[in-house]
Amino acid sequence: MRLHRLDITAFGPFGGARSVDFDALSAAGLFLLHGPTGAGKTSVLDAVCYALYGSVPGARQSGQGAHLRSDHAPPGTRTEVRLDLTVAGRRLEITRQPPWERPKLRGRGTTVDKAQTWLREYDNTAGTWRDLSRSHQETGEEITQLLGMSRDQFCQVVLLPQGDFARFLRADAEARGKLLGRLFDTRRFADVEKRLADRRKATEARVRDGDAALLADAYRMQQAAGDAMDLPDLGPGDPGLAEAVLGAAAVARSTARERLTVARCRLAAAESAHAEARGALDEIRERARLQARFAEARERTARLRESAGARREAGERMERARKAEAVAPALELREAAEAEHRRAAAAETRARGRLTGPHTGADASGLAAAARRTAEELGGLDAARRAERRLAEVTEERAGLDRQESADEDVLREADAWLAEWDGTRAALQARVDSAQEAATRAEQLAVQRAPMRRRLDAARTRDRLADDLAQARRRAEDSSRHALDARAHWLDLKEQRLNGIAAELAAHLTDGEPCAVCGATAHPAPARKAAGHVDRDTEDRALTAYQRAEEQRGEDERRLGEVREALAAATAEAGGTPTDRLAAEAGELEEEYARARHAASALHAAQEELRRAGQEREQRLADRQQAALRAASRLTRRDTLEREQTSLEAELVLARGASQSVAARAAELERLAARLTEAADAVRLAEDTAQRLKDADARLADAAYRAGFDTPHAAAAALLDAAGHRELQHRLDAWQREEAAVRAVLDEPGAAAAAQEPPADPATAERAAAGAERRLREAASARDAAARCRAELDRLSTRATEAVRRLGPLREEYGRVARLAALTAGNSADNERRMRLESYVLAARLEQVAAAATVRLQRMSSGRYTLVHSDDRTGRGRSGLGLHVVDAWTGRARDTATLSGGETFFASLALALGLADVVTDEAGGVRLDTLFIDEGFGSLDDQTLDEVLDVLDSLRERDRSVGIVSHVADLRRRIHAQLEVVKGRTGSTLRQHGVG
């Protein structure tokens, strides 16, 4: 890293704009930064740190937003720091502005502007600066990645605060550990310790959980086995728990198998006894059934003897009913004839009751003749009926003419009133048509404006979206660029390593007697050997391929970035600078106005149609008025004709009606009389016919009863049975017959008769004996099932416990390994003799490297007297690893660094700081630090020691480094020509450069 230029505005004690040309100061290799106390020497270094990391070192970090600003700055000048530097081969410019409380542009009071950051890179090809980022986070990540160190490391390595290293020399192991841990970032080793401890706890918890599950299974086995299993008095995590549980389970399983065998034997004996009891019970129940059956048959026989008389009567009744069935058809015929005769006589009585005068006593022929005479008189009234109907039609037609005349008068009045308002109606409808036409024209004009407005709005939305895409594409391009640079650096490193070890690679192909491809010699006494970590051609090719892929990805991302930029420019050109919200509002207003115009224009067709219908209605009303006038003239002629015809018809009907109200009434009277006469004649003839048929039926019934053996027809009718009675009587006879057969069959059974001769059976006693045998069988089966379940449960739980023990085996081994490692890294293990934690061990290695690098310069500064050595001895009961001693070559003894004098402490701490810078630089990936600053401490040196220290610092120029010394010592101003002077004043400090070209 090389600093080129620093520009400071309103920062710290500097009220105005100040610049530092580090290129001019670095040309001399060694330059002096001096000035009175409080002038702002440290503020120059703070500005460099702030430009790189956005914060200042040490305790000055608090309140940066307000206290970085110079109190001497004008209110309108904003605080700014700009640093131009080269790092990792890239020329960068970083500009930072802290938060700024400024006066409001409008009104009174102040407002706070946010912090700003700009990162630019110089493009050597184009000769211009190219923007990289305006993000605080991206800029900080980029600088940290390029430098390879944090802010604390940078402040210790580049700014070299000597006071801190003097305290480091006198500090105890704990304080040194904190500083070294912050510089070398050994948090990952502390994380390893914590992770191992956490893993030990987690593994221990898993082992305990497994033991708890194993004990739970053991308790379940004990519950299943009862008193056959004793559990060991052990808890989760105790040694020997698994073996004790498995042993107790084996004993419980053996006992359970023995109990199952005994239960099976008892069950077999109970089953045999139960079978014998069930056979005896079945035999006794059968004998009891046969005895009860035989007794019941005897009782049924006695009941049959008691009902013998009723059975004989029922048989005789059934026989008479069968004989009466031969007379049944004659009886039915006589009943039908009698019913028909009664109906005919009733009808004759009703028909004669409706007649009057001489017709009431006439016979059938007289009634028929009277009916014919009435029909002939009715036929003579047809012409009168036609005249009467015509008179009604004439009367209705005259009434219709009157209604038509009234309707025509209404039509004329309505037409005259409507036509009187025609002019106003037509004007109003025409105005509606004109208004809708204007709205249609406006809608067409707005429709032309909608498409451009929509395109502008879409372009504005695309512009906003592409602005976000541009930031993402820029970040991807920057990431791929960094990745390509890292891949290229990795490839070049591997290539350099391969070239350094190319001799070994060529030596691998040497053969005795064959000439060497390099020197031509045929003898190869000492061919080069491949060292550890040798890079071969395949590794280099893979790195080259990775670099080429990264380059392709970088090109693709940059092409995508260009496409996004072009699309954003096109969208911006289309949308203009108007915000999207405003364009959306304007588009919404345009759409609303267009919708209103469309809505108003949609009424054009309806208005035109209404105007057309109004015109048609006017024409129709004019025609209606003309037709009404024509109908009025024709009605006068028709009314005269109808009056003459009505007078003639009324005279004709007076003669035809007689005493009736009308011809129709007279005809109705004659029709009713003819119908009554005809009905009466028919009823008289039917009564005479039915009387004759009833007489014939009586004769046939008497003959049939005699032939069937009955004295009278009434006796035969009494002997008849209906279907229900016949079925009921036959059912009783069949039931008696079936009962007699069944009783006879039971009494004839040999088994029932034999059982009746034996003593009475006792089923209750046999059932009690069988129930006892069944209860004992169930108890034996339950005992057998319980023993089987116990054995199965013990087998299942034992299998699960065995499997759990097998699974816990690797976990227990893992817990042992993790516990040993955790104790070892935490310094608690007996194997860790020095009780060093892992982080302390790593820091001790780093301190040993720092001490070795510092000794090289310390020996030159002390004329070979002092050497810094690392000590890992324990102090008291504490832990060891971070001790630091100085070996005095004059005495040959090592002593604590706290015993050094003030001047010795200075050059020892300076050597330590330079050594630490070298180690941290190597730790950061070998980033070259071409500019260093050393802060104070030179006043404690004598002239000779000062010369030696300056010689050491001047030797740093051999690697093209420049060293800036911050000091008050006046002698340094004579010895160092290139100087940066800080001059303080009432209006703020200023900067002056001396001794530069």
PDB file of C-alpha atoms in Angstrom, residues 36 49 84 187 340 444 553 572 605 870 873 923:
ATOM      1  CA  PRO A  36       3.606  21.886  18.492  1.00  0.00           C
ATOM      2  CA  CYS A  49      -7.532   5.894   8.972  1.00  0.00           C
ATOM      3  CA  ASP A  84      -5.495   8.800  -3.135  1.00  0.00           C
ATOM      4  CA  ARG A 187     -11.347 -15.584  17.459  1.00  0.00           C
ATOM      5  CA  GLU A 340    -132.663 -53.988  -9.909  1.00  0.00           C
ATOM      6  CA  GLU A 444     -61.570  10.313 -29.707  1.00  0.00           C
ATOM      7  CA  GLN A 553     -17.840 -14.278 -15.760  1.00  0.00           C
ATOM      8  CA  THR A 572     -35.127   7.564 -18.973  1.00  0.00           C
ATOM      9  CA  HIS A 605     -77.206   6.403 -30.166  1.00  0.00           C
ATOM     10  CA  HIS A 870       9.386 -15.688  23.727  1.00  0.00           C
ATOM     11  CA  ASP A 873       6.892 -20.671  31.289  1.00  0.00           C
ATOM     12  CA  GLU A 923      -0.565 -12.855   7.808  1.00  0.00           C
TER      13      GLU A 923
END
